[in-house]
Amino acid sequence: QVQPVESGGGSVQAGGSLRLSCAASRVTYSNNCVGWFRQAPGKERDVVAITYTGGSSTYYADFVKGRFTISKDNAANTLYLQMNSLKPEDTAMYYCAAGWASAVRRASGSCSTTIADFGYWGQGTQVTVSS
């Protein structure tokens, strides 16, 4: 199975926390860009956070900086997203995805933030934040 599998979503009140997990296959995880994305009903899919598993490069969308933290367990091919200080506007389906080869900027060890560069998508996990 090359598609990632997300878990950890749920319903929380504003100000609460959730931790999402993403189990990926070694083939799509190792030395690759992996990340979290979200899509609310009627809206486009957005990048939330991306990291390079072969280094330390990390990207956060402005709307989650200081609240969400992406982390990884390379030995387990697992990606996490710790979400704190959740807001109702964080309500969305959250997806984990691994990039195509084009996602990795080899020269800099950084990642593309273009959604089209990510081709291995999980089914998503729902996060609902109530006010």
mmCIF file with all atom_site columns, C-alpha atoms in Angstrom:
data_model
loop_
_atom_site.group_PDB
_atom_site.id
_atom_site.type_symbol
_atom_site.label_atom_id
_atom_site.label_alt_id
_atom_site.label_comp_id
_atom_site.label_asym_id
_atom_site.label_entity_id
_atom_site.label_seq_id
_atom_site.pdbx_PDB_ins_code
_atom_site.Cartn_x
_atom_site.Cartn_y
_atom_site.Cartn_z
_atom_site.occupancy
_atom_site.B_iso_or_equiv
_atom_site.pdbx_formal_charge
_atom_site.auth_seq_id
_atom_site.auth_comp_id
_atom_site.auth_asym_id
_atom_site.auth_atom_id
_atom_site.pdbx_PDB_model_num
ATOM 1   C CA . GLN A 1 1   ? 0.000   0.000  0.000  1.00 0.00 ? 1   GLN A CA 1
ATOM 2   C CA . VAL A 1 2   ? 1.503   3.297  -1.084 1.00 0.00 ? 2   VAL A CA 1
ATOM 3   C CA . GLN A 1 3   ? -1.344  5.566  -0.006 1.00 0.00 ? 3   GLN A CA 1
ATOM 4   C CA . PRO A 1 4   ? -0.860  7.149  3.416  1.00 0.00 ? 4   PRO A CA 1
ATOM 5   C CA . VAL A 1 5   ? -3.358  6.435  6.168  1.00 0.00 ? 5   VAL A CA 1
ATOM 6   C CA . GLU A 1 6   ? -4.416  9.268  8.466  1.00 0.00 ? 6   GLU A CA 1
ATOM 7   C CA . SER A 1 7   ? -5.865  9.014  11.953 1.00 0.00 ? 7   SER A CA 1
ATOM 8   C CA . GLY A 1 8   ? -6.530  11.204 14.959 1.00 0.00 ? 8   GLY A CA 1
ATOM 9   C CA . GLY A 1 9   ? -9.246  13.525 13.755 1.00 0.00 ? 9   GLY A CA 1
ATOM 10  C CA . GLY A 1 10  ? -12.278 14.326 15.854 1.00 0.00 ? 10  GLY A CA 1
ATOM 11  C CA . SER A 1 11  ? -14.423 17.036 17.357 1.00 0.00 ? 11  SER A CA 1
ATOM 12  C CA . VAL A 1 12  ? -13.078 19.558 19.852 1.00 0.00 ? 12  VAL A CA 1
ATOM 13  C CA . GLN A 1 13  ? -14.036 22.909 21.248 1.00 0.00 ? 13  GLN A CA 1
ATOM 14  C CA . ALA A 1 14  ? -12.233 26.079 20.268 1.00 0.00 ? 14  ALA A CA 1
ATOM 15  C CA . GLY A 1 15  ? -8.933  26.343 22.083 1.00 0.00 ? 15  GLY A CA 1
ATOM 16  C CA . GLY A 1 16  ? -8.523  22.590 22.225 1.00 0.00 ? 16  GLY A CA 1
ATOM 17  C CA . SER A 1 17  ? -5.879  20.329 20.727 1.00 0.00 ? 17  SER A CA 1
ATOM 18  C CA . LEU A 1 18  ? -5.684  17.312 18.455 1.00 0.00 ? 18  LEU A CA 1
ATOM 19  C CA . ARG A 1 19  ? -2.814  15.231 17.158 1.00 0.00 ? 19  ARG A CA 1
ATOM 20  C CA . LEU A 1 20  ? -3.070  13.730 13.702 1.00 0.00 ? 20  LEU A CA 1
ATOM 21  C CA . SER A 1 21  ? -0.976  10.792 12.574 1.00 0.00 ? 21  SER A CA 1
ATOM 22  C CA . CYS A 1 22  ? -0.102  9.615  9.092  1.00 0.00 ? 22  CYS A CA 1
ATOM 23  C CA . ALA A 1 23  ? 1.307   6.161  8.410  1.00 0.00 ? 23  ALA A CA 1
ATOM 24  C CA . ALA A 1 24  ? 3.096   6.120  5.070  1.00 0.00 ? 24  ALA A CA 1
ATOM 25  C CA . SER A 1 25  ? 4.883   3.492  3.062  1.00 0.00 ? 25  SER A CA 1
ATOM 26  C CA . ARG A 1 26  ? 8.682   3.501  3.148  1.00 0.00 ? 26  ARG A CA 1
ATOM 27  C CA . VAL A 1 27  ? 8.811   3.889  -0.616 1.00 0.00 ? 27  VAL A CA 1
ATOM 28  C CA . THR A 1 28  ? 6.889   7.180  -0.633 1.00 0.00 ? 28  THR A CA 1
ATOM 29  C CA . TYR A 1 29  ? 8.171   8.471  2.713  1.00 0.00 ? 29  TYR A CA 1
ATOM 30  C CA . SER A 1 30  ? 11.956  8.106  2.613  1.00 0.00 ? 30  SER A CA 1
ATOM 31  C CA . ASN A 1 31  ? 13.922  11.159 1.467  1.00 0.00 ? 31  ASN A CA 1
ATOM 32  C CA . ASN A 1 32  ? 10.762  12.777 0.225  1.00 0.00 ? 32  ASN A CA 1
ATOM 33  C CA . CYS A 1 33  ? 8.482   15.691 0.943  1.00 0.00 ? 33  CYS A CA 1
ATOM 34  C CA . VAL A 1 34  ? 5.444   14.802 2.995  1.00 0.00 ? 34  VAL A CA 1
ATOM 35  C CA . GLY A 1 35  ? 2.833   17.079 4.387  1.00 0.00 ? 35  GLY A CA 1
ATOM 36  C CA . TRP A 1 36  ? -0.558  17.924 5.716  1.00 0.00 ? 36  TRP A CA 1
ATOM 37  C CA . PHE A 1 37  ? -3.246  19.621 3.705  1.00 0.00 ? 37  PHE A CA 1
ATOM 38  C CA . ARG A 1 38  ? -6.839  20.538 4.454  1.00 0.00 ? 38  ARG A CA 1
ATOM 39  C CA . GLN A 1 39  ? -10.049 21.193 2.620  1.00 0.00 ? 39  GLN A CA 1
ATOM 40  C CA . ALA A 1 40  ? -13.183 22.757 4.028  1.00 0.00 ? 40  ALA A CA 1
ATOM 41  C CA . PRO A 1 41  ? -16.559 22.268 2.313  1.00 0.00 ? 41  PRO A CA 1
ATOM 42  C CA . GLY A 1 42  ? -16.862 24.488 -0.736 1.00 0.00 ? 42  GLY A CA 1
ATOM 43  C CA . LYS A 1 43  ? -13.245 25.602 -0.536 1.00 0.00 ? 43  LYS A CA 1
ATOM 44  C CA . GLU A 1 44  ? -10.030 24.678 -2.286 1.00 0.00 ? 44  GLU A CA 1
ATOM 45  C CA . ARG A 1 45  ? -7.491  22.365 -0.716 1.00 0.00 ? 45  ARG A CA 1
ATOM 46  C CA . ASP A 1 46  ? -4.796  24.269 1.181  1.00 0.00 ? 46  ASP A CA 1
ATOM 47  C CA . VAL A 1 47  ? -1.296  23.427 2.278  1.00 0.00 ? 47  VAL A CA 1
ATOM 48  C CA . VAL A 1 48  ? -1.027  23.281 6.072  1.00 0.00 ? 48  VAL A CA 1
ATOM 49  C CA . ALA A 1 49  ? 2.538   22.099 6.685  1.00 0.00 ? 49  ALA A CA 1
ATOM 50  C CA . ILE A 1 50  ? 5.211   20.237 4.734  1.00 0.00 ? 50  ILE A CA 1
ATOM 51  C CA . THR A 1 51  ? 8.479   18.667 5.749  1.00 0.00 ? 51  THR A CA 1
ATOM 52  C CA . TYR A 1 52  ? 11.389  16.926 4.054  1.00 0.00 ? 52  TYR A CA 1
ATOM 53  C CA . THR A 1 53  ? 12.012  13.526 5.612  1.00 0.00 ? 53  THR A CA 1
ATOM 54  C CA . GLY A 1 54  ? 15.637  13.537 4.485  1.00 0.00 ? 54  GLY A CA 1
ATOM 55  C CA . GLY A 1 55  ? 16.458  16.747 6.315  1.00 0.00 ? 55  GLY A CA 1
ATOM 56  C CA . SER A 1 56  ? 15.061  19.479 8.510  1.00 0.00 ? 56  SER A CA 1
ATOM 57  C CA . SER A 1 57  ? 13.279  21.706 6.019  1.00 0.00 ? 57  SER A CA 1
ATOM 58  C CA . THR A 1 58  ? 9.769   22.572 7.158  1.00 0.00 ? 58  THR A CA 1
ATOM 59  C CA . TYR A 1 59  ? 7.084   24.875 5.831  1.00 0.00 ? 59  TYR A CA 1
ATOM 60  C CA . TYR A 1 60  ? 3.987   26.163 7.588  1.00 0.00 ? 60  TYR A CA 1
ATOM 61  C CA . ALA A 1 61  ? 1.093   28.083 6.154  1.00 0.00 ? 61  ALA A CA 1
ATOM 62  C CA . ASP A 1 62  ? 0.754   31.481 7.785  1.00 0.00 ? 62  ASP A CA 1
ATOM 63  C CA . PHE A 1 63  ? -2.625  30.616 9.252  1.00 0.00 ? 63  PHE A CA 1
ATOM 64  C CA . VAL A 1 64  ? -1.150  27.810 11.409 1.00 0.00 ? 64  VAL A CA 1
ATOM 65  C CA . LYS A 1 65  ? 2.198   29.277 12.415 1.00 0.00 ? 65  LYS A CA 1
ATOM 66  C CA . GLY A 1 66  ? 2.640   29.182 16.163 1.00 0.00 ? 66  GLY A CA 1
ATOM 67  C CA . ARG A 1 67  ? -0.307  26.803 16.637 1.00 0.00 ? 67  ARG A CA 1
ATOM 68  C CA . PHE A 1 68  ? 0.464   23.655 14.624 1.00 0.00 ? 68  PHE A CA 1
ATOM 69  C CA . THR A 1 69  ? 3.642   21.596 14.647 1.00 0.00 ? 69  THR A CA 1
ATOM 70  C CA . ILE A 1 70  ? 4.609   18.999 12.060 1.00 0.00 ? 70  ILE A CA 1
ATOM 71  C CA . SER A 1 71  ? 6.908   16.223 13.206 1.00 0.00 ? 71  SER A CA 1
ATOM 72  C CA . LYS A 1 72  ? 8.112   12.896 11.900 1.00 0.00 ? 72  LYS A CA 1
ATOM 73  C CA . ASP A 1 73  ? 9.277   9.493  13.019 1.00 0.00 ? 73  ASP A CA 1
ATOM 74  C CA . ASN A 1 74  ? 11.445  8.322  10.152 1.00 0.00 ? 74  ASN A CA 1
ATOM 75  C CA . ALA A 1 75  ? 12.016  4.892  11.668 1.00 0.00 ? 75  ALA A CA 1
ATOM 76  C CA . ALA A 1 76  ? 8.262   4.304  11.553 1.00 0.00 ? 76  ALA A CA 1
ATOM 77  C CA . ASN A 1 77  ? 7.564   6.201  8.314  1.00 0.00 ? 77  ASN A CA 1
ATOM 78  C CA . THR A 1 78  ? 5.056   8.244  10.263 1.00 0.00 ? 78  THR A CA 1
ATOM 79  C CA . LEU A 1 79  ? 4.155   11.903 10.112 1.00 0.00 ? 79  LEU A CA 1
ATOM 80  C CA . TYR A 1 80  ? 2.355   13.861 12.817 1.00 0.00 ? 80  TYR A CA 1
ATOM 81  C CA . LEU A 1 81  ? 0.531   17.149 13.104 1.00 0.00 ? 81  LEU A CA 1
ATOM 82  C CA . GLN A 1 82  ? 0.081   18.567 16.584 1.00 0.00 ? 82  GLN A CA 1
ATOM 83  C CA . MET A 1 83  ? -2.699  21.129 16.477 1.00 0.00 ? 83  MET A CA 1
ATOM 84  C CA . ASN A 1 84  ? -3.099  23.496 19.421 1.00 0.00 ? 84  ASN A CA 1
ATOM 85  C CA . SER A 1 85  ? -5.308  26.524 19.997 1.00 0.00 ? 85  SER A CA 1
ATOM 86  C CA . LEU A 1 86  ? -7.779  25.228 17.453 1.00 0.00 ? 86  LEU A CA 1
ATOM 87  C CA . LYS A 1 87  ? -10.269 27.634 15.956 1.00 0.00 ? 87  LYS A CA 1
ATOM 88  C CA . PRO A 1 88  ? -13.641 26.985 14.296 1.00 0.00 ? 88  PRO A CA 1
ATOM 89  C CA . GLU A 1 89  ? -12.068 28.018 10.979 1.00 0.00 ? 89  GLU A CA 1
ATOM 90  C CA . ASP A 1 90  ? -9.695  25.062 11.297 1.00 0.00 ? 90  ASP A CA 1
ATOM 91  C CA . THR A 1 91  ? -12.668 22.774 10.651 1.00 0.00 ? 91  THR A CA 1
ATOM 92  C CA . ALA A 1 92  ? -11.865 20.737 7.538  1.00 0.00 ? 92  ALA A CA 1
ATOM 93  C CA . MET A 1 93  ? -10.912 17.357 6.196  1.00 0.00 ? 93  MET A CA 1
ATOM 94  C CA . TYR A 1 94  ? -7.208  16.941 6.805  1.00 0.00 ? 94  TYR A CA 1
ATOM 95  C CA . TYR A 1 95  ? -5.147  14.955 4.343  1.00 0.00 ? 95  TYR A CA 1
ATOM 96  C CA . CYS A 1 96  ? -1.647  13.551 4.477  1.00 0.00 ? 96  CYS A CA 1
ATOM 97  C CA . ALA A 1 97  ? 0.243   13.335 1.212  1.00 0.00 ? 97  ALA A CA 1
ATOM 98  C CA . ALA A 1 98  ? 3.659   12.357 -0.077 1.00 0.00 ? 98  ALA A CA 1
ATOM 99  C CA . GLY A 1 99  ? 5.230   14.108 -3.005 1.00 0.00 ? 99  GLY A CA 1
ATOM 100 C CA . TRP A 1 100 ? 6.168   13.059 -6.461 1.00 0.00 ? 100 TRP A CA 1
ATOM 101 C CA . ALA A 1 101 ? 9.886   13.281 -7.157 1.00 0.00 ? 101 ALA A CA 1
ATOM 102 C CA . SER A 1 102 ? 9.250   16.830 -8.370 1.00 0.00 ? 102 SER A CA 1
ATOM 103 C CA . ALA A 1 103 ? 8.323   17.925 -4.848 1.00 0.00 ? 103 ALA A CA 1
ATOM 104 C CA . VAL A 1 104 ? 11.894  17.768 -3.574 1.00 0.00 ? 104 VAL A CA 1
ATOM 105 C CA . ARG A 1 105 ? 14.224  20.658 -4.288 1.00 0.00 ? 105 ARG A CA 1
ATOM 106 C CA . ARG A 1 106 ? 17.430  18.583 -4.164 1.00 0.00 ? 106 ARG A CA 1
ATOM 107 C CA . ALA A 1 107 ? 19.822  21.534 -4.301 1.00 0.00 ? 107 ALA A CA 1
ATOM 108 C CA . SER A 1 108 ? 18.372  23.166 -1.199 1.00 0.00 ? 108 SER A CA 1
ATOM 109 C CA . GLY A 1 109 ? 16.834  20.178 0.579  1.00 0.00 ? 109 GLY A CA 1
ATOM 110 C CA . SER A 1 110 ? 13.518  21.950 0.678  1.00 0.00 ? 110 SER A CA 1
ATOM 111 C CA . CYS A 1 111 ? 10.063  21.119 -0.602 1.00 0.00 ? 111 CYS A CA 1
ATOM 112 C CA . SER A 1 112 ? 7.654   22.439 -3.139 1.00 0.00 ? 112 SER A CA 1
ATOM 113 C CA . THR A 1 113 ? 4.506   23.971 -1.682 1.00 0.00 ? 113 THR A CA 1
ATOM 114 C CA . THR A 1 114 ? 2.534   23.299 -4.853 1.00 0.00 ? 114 THR A CA 1
ATOM 115 C CA . ILE A 1 115 ? -0.249  20.804 -4.256 1.00 0.00 ? 115 ILE A CA 1
ATOM 116 C CA . ALA A 1 116 ? 0.157   19.336 -7.742 1.00 0.00 ? 116 ALA A CA 1
ATOM 117 C CA . ASP A 1 117 ? 3.613   18.095 -6.734 1.00 0.00 ? 117 ASP A CA 1
ATOM 118 C CA . PHE A 1 118 ? 2.023   15.735 -4.192 1.00 0.00 ? 118 PHE A CA 1
ATOM 119 C CA . GLY A 1 119 ? 0.615   12.551 -5.647 1.00 0.00 ? 119 GLY A CA 1
ATOM 120 C CA . TYR A 1 120 ? 0.149   10.012 -2.870 1.00 0.00 ? 120 TYR A CA 1
ATOM 121 C CA . TRP A 1 121 ? -2.909  11.028 -0.894 1.00 0.00 ? 121 TRP A CA 1
ATOM 122 C CA . GLY A 1 122 ? -4.641  9.486  2.072  1.00 0.00 ? 122 GLY A CA 1
ATOM 123 C CA . GLN A 1 123 ? -8.391  9.346  2.535  1.00 0.00 ? 123 GLN A CA 1
ATOM 124 C CA . GLY A 1 124 ? -8.390  12.144 5.058  1.00 0.00 ? 124 GLY A CA 1
ATOM 125 C CA . THR A 1 125 ? -9.469  12.577 8.656  1.00 0.00 ? 125 THR A CA 1
ATOM 126 C CA . GLN A 1 126 ? -12.160 15.027 9.719  1.00 0.00 ? 126 GLN A CA 1
ATOM 127 C CA . VAL A 1 127 ? -11.404 17.776 12.215 1.00 0.00 ? 127 VAL A CA 1
ATOM 128 C CA . THR A 1 128 ? -14.342 19.729 13.599 1.00 0.00 ? 128 THR A CA 1
ATOM 129 C CA . VAL A 1 129 ? -13.865 22.670 15.953 1.00 0.00 ? 129 VAL A CA 1
ATOM 130 C CA . SER A 1 130 ? -16.896 24.123 17.672 1.00 0.00 ? 130 SER A CA 1
ATOM 131 C CA . SER A 1 131 ? -17.127 27.592 19.145 1.00 0.00 ? 131 SER A CA 1
#
